[in-house]
PDB file of C-alpha atoms in Angstrom:
ATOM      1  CA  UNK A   1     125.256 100.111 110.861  1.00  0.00           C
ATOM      2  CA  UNK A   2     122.551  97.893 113.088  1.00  0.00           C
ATOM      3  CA  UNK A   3     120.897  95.611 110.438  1.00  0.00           C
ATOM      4  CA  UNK A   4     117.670  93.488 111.945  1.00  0.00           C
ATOM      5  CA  UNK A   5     117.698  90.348 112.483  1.00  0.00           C
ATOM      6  CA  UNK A   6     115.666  87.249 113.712  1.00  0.00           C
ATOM      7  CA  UNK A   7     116.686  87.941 117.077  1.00  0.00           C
ATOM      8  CA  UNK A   8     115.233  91.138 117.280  1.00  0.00           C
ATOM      9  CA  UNK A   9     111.738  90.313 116.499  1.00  0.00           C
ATOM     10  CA  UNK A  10     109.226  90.938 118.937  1.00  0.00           C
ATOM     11  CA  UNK A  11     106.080  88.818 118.166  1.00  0.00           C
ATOM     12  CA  UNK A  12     102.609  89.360 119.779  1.00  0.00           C
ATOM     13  CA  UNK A  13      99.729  86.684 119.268  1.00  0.00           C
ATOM     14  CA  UNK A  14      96.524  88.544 120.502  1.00  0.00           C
ATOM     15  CA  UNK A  15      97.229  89.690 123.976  1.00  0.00           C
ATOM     16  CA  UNK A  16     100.379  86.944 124.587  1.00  0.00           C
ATOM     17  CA  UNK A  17     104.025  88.331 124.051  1.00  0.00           C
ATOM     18  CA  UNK A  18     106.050  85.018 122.715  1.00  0.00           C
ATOM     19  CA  UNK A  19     108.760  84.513 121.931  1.00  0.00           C
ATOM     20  CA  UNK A  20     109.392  82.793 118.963  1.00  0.00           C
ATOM     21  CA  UNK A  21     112.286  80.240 117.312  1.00  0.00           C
ATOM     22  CA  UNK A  22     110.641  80.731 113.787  1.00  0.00           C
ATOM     23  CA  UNK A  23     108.142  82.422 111.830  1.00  0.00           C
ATOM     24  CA  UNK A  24     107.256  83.068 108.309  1.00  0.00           C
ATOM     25  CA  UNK A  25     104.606  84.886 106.474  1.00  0.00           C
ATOM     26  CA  UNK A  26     103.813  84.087 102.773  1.00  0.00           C
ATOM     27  CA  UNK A  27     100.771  86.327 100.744  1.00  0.00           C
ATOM     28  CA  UNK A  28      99.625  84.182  97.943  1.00  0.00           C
ATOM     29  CA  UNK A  29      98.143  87.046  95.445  1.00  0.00           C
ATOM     30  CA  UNK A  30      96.481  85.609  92.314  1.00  0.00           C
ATOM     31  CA  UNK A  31      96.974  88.612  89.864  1.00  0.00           C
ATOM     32  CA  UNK A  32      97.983  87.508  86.650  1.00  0.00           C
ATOM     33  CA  UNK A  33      98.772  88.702  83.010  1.00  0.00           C
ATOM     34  CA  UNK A  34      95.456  89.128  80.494  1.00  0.00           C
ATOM     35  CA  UNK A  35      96.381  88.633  76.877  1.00  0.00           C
ATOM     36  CA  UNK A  36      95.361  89.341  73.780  1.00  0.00           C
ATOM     37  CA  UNK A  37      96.488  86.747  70.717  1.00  0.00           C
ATOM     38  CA  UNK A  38      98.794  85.674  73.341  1.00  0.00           C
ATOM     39  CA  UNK A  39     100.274  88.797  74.031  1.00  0.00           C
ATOM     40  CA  UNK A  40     100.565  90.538  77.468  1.00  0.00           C
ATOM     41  CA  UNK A  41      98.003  93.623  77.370  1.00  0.00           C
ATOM     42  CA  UNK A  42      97.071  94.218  80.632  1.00  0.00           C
ATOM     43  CA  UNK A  43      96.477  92.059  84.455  1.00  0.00           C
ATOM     44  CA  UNK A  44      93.299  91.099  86.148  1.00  0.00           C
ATOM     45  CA  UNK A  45      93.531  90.988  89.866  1.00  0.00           C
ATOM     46  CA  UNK A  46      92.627  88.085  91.277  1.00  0.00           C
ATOM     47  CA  UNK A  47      92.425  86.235  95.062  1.00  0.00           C
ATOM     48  CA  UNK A  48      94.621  87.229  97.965  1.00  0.00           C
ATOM     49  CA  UNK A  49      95.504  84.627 101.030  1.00  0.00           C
ATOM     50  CA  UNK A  50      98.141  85.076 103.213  1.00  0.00           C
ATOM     51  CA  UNK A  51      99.332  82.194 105.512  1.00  0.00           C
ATOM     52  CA  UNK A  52     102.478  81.346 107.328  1.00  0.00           C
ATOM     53  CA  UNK A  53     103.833  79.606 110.778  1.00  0.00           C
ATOM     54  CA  UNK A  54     105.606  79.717 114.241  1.00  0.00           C
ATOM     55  CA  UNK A  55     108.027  77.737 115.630  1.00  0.00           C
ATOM     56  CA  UNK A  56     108.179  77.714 119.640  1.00  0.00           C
ATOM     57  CA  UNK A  57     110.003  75.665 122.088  1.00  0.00           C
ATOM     58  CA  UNK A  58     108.214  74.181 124.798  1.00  0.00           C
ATOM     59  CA  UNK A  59     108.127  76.875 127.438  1.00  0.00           C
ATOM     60  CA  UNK A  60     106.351  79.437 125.040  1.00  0.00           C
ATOM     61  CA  UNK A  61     104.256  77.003 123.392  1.00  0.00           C
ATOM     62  CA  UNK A  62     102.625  76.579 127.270  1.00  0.00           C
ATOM     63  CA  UNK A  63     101.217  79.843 126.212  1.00  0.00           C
ATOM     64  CA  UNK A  64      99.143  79.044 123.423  1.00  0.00           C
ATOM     65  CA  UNK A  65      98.489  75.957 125.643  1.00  0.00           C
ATOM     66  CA  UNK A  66      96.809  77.974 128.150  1.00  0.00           C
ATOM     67  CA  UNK A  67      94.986  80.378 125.859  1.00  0.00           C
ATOM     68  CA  UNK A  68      93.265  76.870 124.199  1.00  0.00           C
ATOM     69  CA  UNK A  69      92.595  75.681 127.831  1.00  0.00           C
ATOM     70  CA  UNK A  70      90.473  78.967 128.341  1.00  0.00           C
ATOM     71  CA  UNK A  71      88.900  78.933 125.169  1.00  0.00           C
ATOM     72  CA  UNK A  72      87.697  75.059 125.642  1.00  0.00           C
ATOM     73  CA  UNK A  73      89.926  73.573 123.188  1.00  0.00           C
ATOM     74  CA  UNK A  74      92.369  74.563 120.470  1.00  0.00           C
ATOM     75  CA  UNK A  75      89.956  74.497 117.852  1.00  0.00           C
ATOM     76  CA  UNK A  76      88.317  77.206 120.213  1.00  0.00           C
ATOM     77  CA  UNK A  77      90.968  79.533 119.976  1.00  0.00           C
ATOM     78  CA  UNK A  78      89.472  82.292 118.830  1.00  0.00           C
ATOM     79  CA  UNK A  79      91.391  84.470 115.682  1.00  0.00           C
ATOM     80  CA  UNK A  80      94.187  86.197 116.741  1.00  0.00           C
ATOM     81  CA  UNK A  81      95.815  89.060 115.287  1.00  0.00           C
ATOM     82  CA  UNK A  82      99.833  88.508 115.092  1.00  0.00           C
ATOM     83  CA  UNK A  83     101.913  91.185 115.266  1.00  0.00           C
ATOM     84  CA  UNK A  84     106.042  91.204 114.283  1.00  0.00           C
ATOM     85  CA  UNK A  85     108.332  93.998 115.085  1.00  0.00           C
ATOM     86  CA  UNK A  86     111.863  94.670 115.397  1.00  0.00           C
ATOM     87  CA  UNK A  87     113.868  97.668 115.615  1.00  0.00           C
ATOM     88  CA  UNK A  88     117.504  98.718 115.633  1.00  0.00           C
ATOM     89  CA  UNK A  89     119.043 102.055 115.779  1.00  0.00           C
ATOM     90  CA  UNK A  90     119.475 101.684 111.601  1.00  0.00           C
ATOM     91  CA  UNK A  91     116.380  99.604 110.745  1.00  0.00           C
ATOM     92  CA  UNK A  92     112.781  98.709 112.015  1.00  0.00           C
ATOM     93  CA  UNK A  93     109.895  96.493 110.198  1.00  0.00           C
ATOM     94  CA  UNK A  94     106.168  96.021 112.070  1.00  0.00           C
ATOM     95  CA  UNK A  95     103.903  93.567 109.753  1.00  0.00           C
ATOM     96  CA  UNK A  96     100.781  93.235 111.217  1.00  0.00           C
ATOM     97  CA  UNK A  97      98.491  90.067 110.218  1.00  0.00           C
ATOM     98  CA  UNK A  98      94.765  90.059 111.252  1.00  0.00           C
ATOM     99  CA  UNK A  99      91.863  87.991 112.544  1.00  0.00           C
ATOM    100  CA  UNK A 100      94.691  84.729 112.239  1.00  0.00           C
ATOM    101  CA  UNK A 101      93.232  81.591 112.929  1.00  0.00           C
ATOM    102  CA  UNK A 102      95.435  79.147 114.232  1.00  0.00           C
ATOM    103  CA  UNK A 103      96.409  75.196 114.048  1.00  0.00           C
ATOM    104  CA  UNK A 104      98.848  72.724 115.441  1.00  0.00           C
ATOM    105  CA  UNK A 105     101.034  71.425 112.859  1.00  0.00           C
ATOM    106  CA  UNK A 106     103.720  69.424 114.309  1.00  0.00           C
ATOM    107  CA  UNK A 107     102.789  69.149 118.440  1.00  0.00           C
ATOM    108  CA  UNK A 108     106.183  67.370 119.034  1.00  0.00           C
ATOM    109  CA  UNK A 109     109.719  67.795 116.893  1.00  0.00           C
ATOM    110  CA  UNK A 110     112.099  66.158 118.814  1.00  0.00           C
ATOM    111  CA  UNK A 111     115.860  64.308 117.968  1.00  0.00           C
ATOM    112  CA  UNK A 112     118.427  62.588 119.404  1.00  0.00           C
ATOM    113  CA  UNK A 113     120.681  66.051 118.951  1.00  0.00           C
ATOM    114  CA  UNK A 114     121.240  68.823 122.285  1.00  0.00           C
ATOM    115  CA  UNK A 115     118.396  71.162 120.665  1.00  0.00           C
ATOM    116  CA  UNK A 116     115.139  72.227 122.297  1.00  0.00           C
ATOM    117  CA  UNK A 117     111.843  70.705 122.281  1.00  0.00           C
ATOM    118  CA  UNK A 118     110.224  72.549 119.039  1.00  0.00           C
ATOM    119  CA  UNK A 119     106.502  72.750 118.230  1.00  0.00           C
ATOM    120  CA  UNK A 120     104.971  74.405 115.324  1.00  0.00           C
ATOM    121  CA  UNK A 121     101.229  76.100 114.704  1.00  0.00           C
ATOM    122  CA  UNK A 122      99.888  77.128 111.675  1.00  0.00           C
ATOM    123  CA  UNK A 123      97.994  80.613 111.098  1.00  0.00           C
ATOM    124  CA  UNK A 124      95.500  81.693 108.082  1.00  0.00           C
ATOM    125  CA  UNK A 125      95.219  85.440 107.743  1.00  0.00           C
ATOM    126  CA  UNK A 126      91.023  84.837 108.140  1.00  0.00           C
ATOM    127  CA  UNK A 127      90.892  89.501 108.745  1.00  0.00           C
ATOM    128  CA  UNK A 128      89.135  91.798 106.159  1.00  0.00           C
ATOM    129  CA  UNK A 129      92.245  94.350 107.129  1.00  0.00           C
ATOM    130  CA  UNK A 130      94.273  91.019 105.684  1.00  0.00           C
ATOM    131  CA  UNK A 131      98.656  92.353 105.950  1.00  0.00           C
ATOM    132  CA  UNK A 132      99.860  95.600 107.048  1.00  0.00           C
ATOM    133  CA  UNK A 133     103.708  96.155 106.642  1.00  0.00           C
ATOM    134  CA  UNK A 134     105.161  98.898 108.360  1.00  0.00           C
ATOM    135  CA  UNK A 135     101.420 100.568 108.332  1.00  0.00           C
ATOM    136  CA  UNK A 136     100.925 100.125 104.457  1.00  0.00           C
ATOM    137  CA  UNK A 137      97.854  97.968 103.999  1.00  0.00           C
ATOM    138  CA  UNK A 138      98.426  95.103 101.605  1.00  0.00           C
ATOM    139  CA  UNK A 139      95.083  95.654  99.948  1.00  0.00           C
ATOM    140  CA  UNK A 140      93.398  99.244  98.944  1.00  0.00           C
ATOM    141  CA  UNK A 141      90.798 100.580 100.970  1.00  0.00           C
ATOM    142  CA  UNK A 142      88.196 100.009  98.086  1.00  0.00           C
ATOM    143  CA  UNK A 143      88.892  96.506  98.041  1.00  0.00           C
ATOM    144  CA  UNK A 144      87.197  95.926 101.599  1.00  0.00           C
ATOM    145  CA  UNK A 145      84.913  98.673 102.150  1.00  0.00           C
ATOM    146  CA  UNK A 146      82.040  96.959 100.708  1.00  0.00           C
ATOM    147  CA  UNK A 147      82.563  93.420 102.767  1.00  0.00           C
ATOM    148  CA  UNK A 148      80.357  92.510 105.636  1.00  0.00           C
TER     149      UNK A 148
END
């Protein structure tokens, strides 16, 4: 049985196929418990943010490097949306992040050790359409009809 792993992830940033050392993607959702005389009677549903980052080594980080230079700067970039998908003949996952605005984080991680140049750029999910996982919106259609 082929099980996914980090290897087989395929990442897209916009229009820009990288290829990526690391990469995470964390939804902060502020639902929490309503109570009644202290006791649990319900939830209210509260915020949702999702964030995360990439890790690149220096030949794929002279992507994003170019994309700034086109845009003016890095603060230029414009939002992105970032795409992860792998698939093996057992498994396959596609999360889907939109409108992601990136940020440099650390521009240089270097050692003494045999290991690659690493940089790493931050992202906040900025998109109305917010997470998709395997085409399941994170949020319900209700939710962001009404947003301009």
């Amino acid at each position: 049985m082929s099980k996914i792993s980090g290897r087989d992830i395929d990442t897209m940033i916009g229009s820009y196929r990288i290829n990526i050392e690391e990469a995470s993607l964390s939804i902060e959702d502020g639902t929490g418990t309503t109570k009644t005389r202290g006791v649990p009677d319900g939830f209210i549903e509260g915020d949702v943010s999702a964030s995360g980052e990439i890790k690149l080594n220096t030949g794929q980080f002279q992507i994003i490097v170019e994309a700034a230079k086109e845009a003016g700067s890095f603060r230029g970039l414009p939002t992105f949306d970032l795409v992860f998908n792998a698939e093996t003949t057992d498994e396959s996952i596609n999360v889907e992040a939109f409108d992601c605005k990136l940020s440099l984080s650390d521009v240089l991680s270097a050692n003494q050790s045999n290991e690659r140049l690493m940089h790493t750029i931050k992202y906040e999910v900025t998109g109305r359409e917010f997470v998709n996982i395997n085409g399941v919106p994170y949020l319900r259609s209700e939710e962001i009809e009404r947003l301009n």
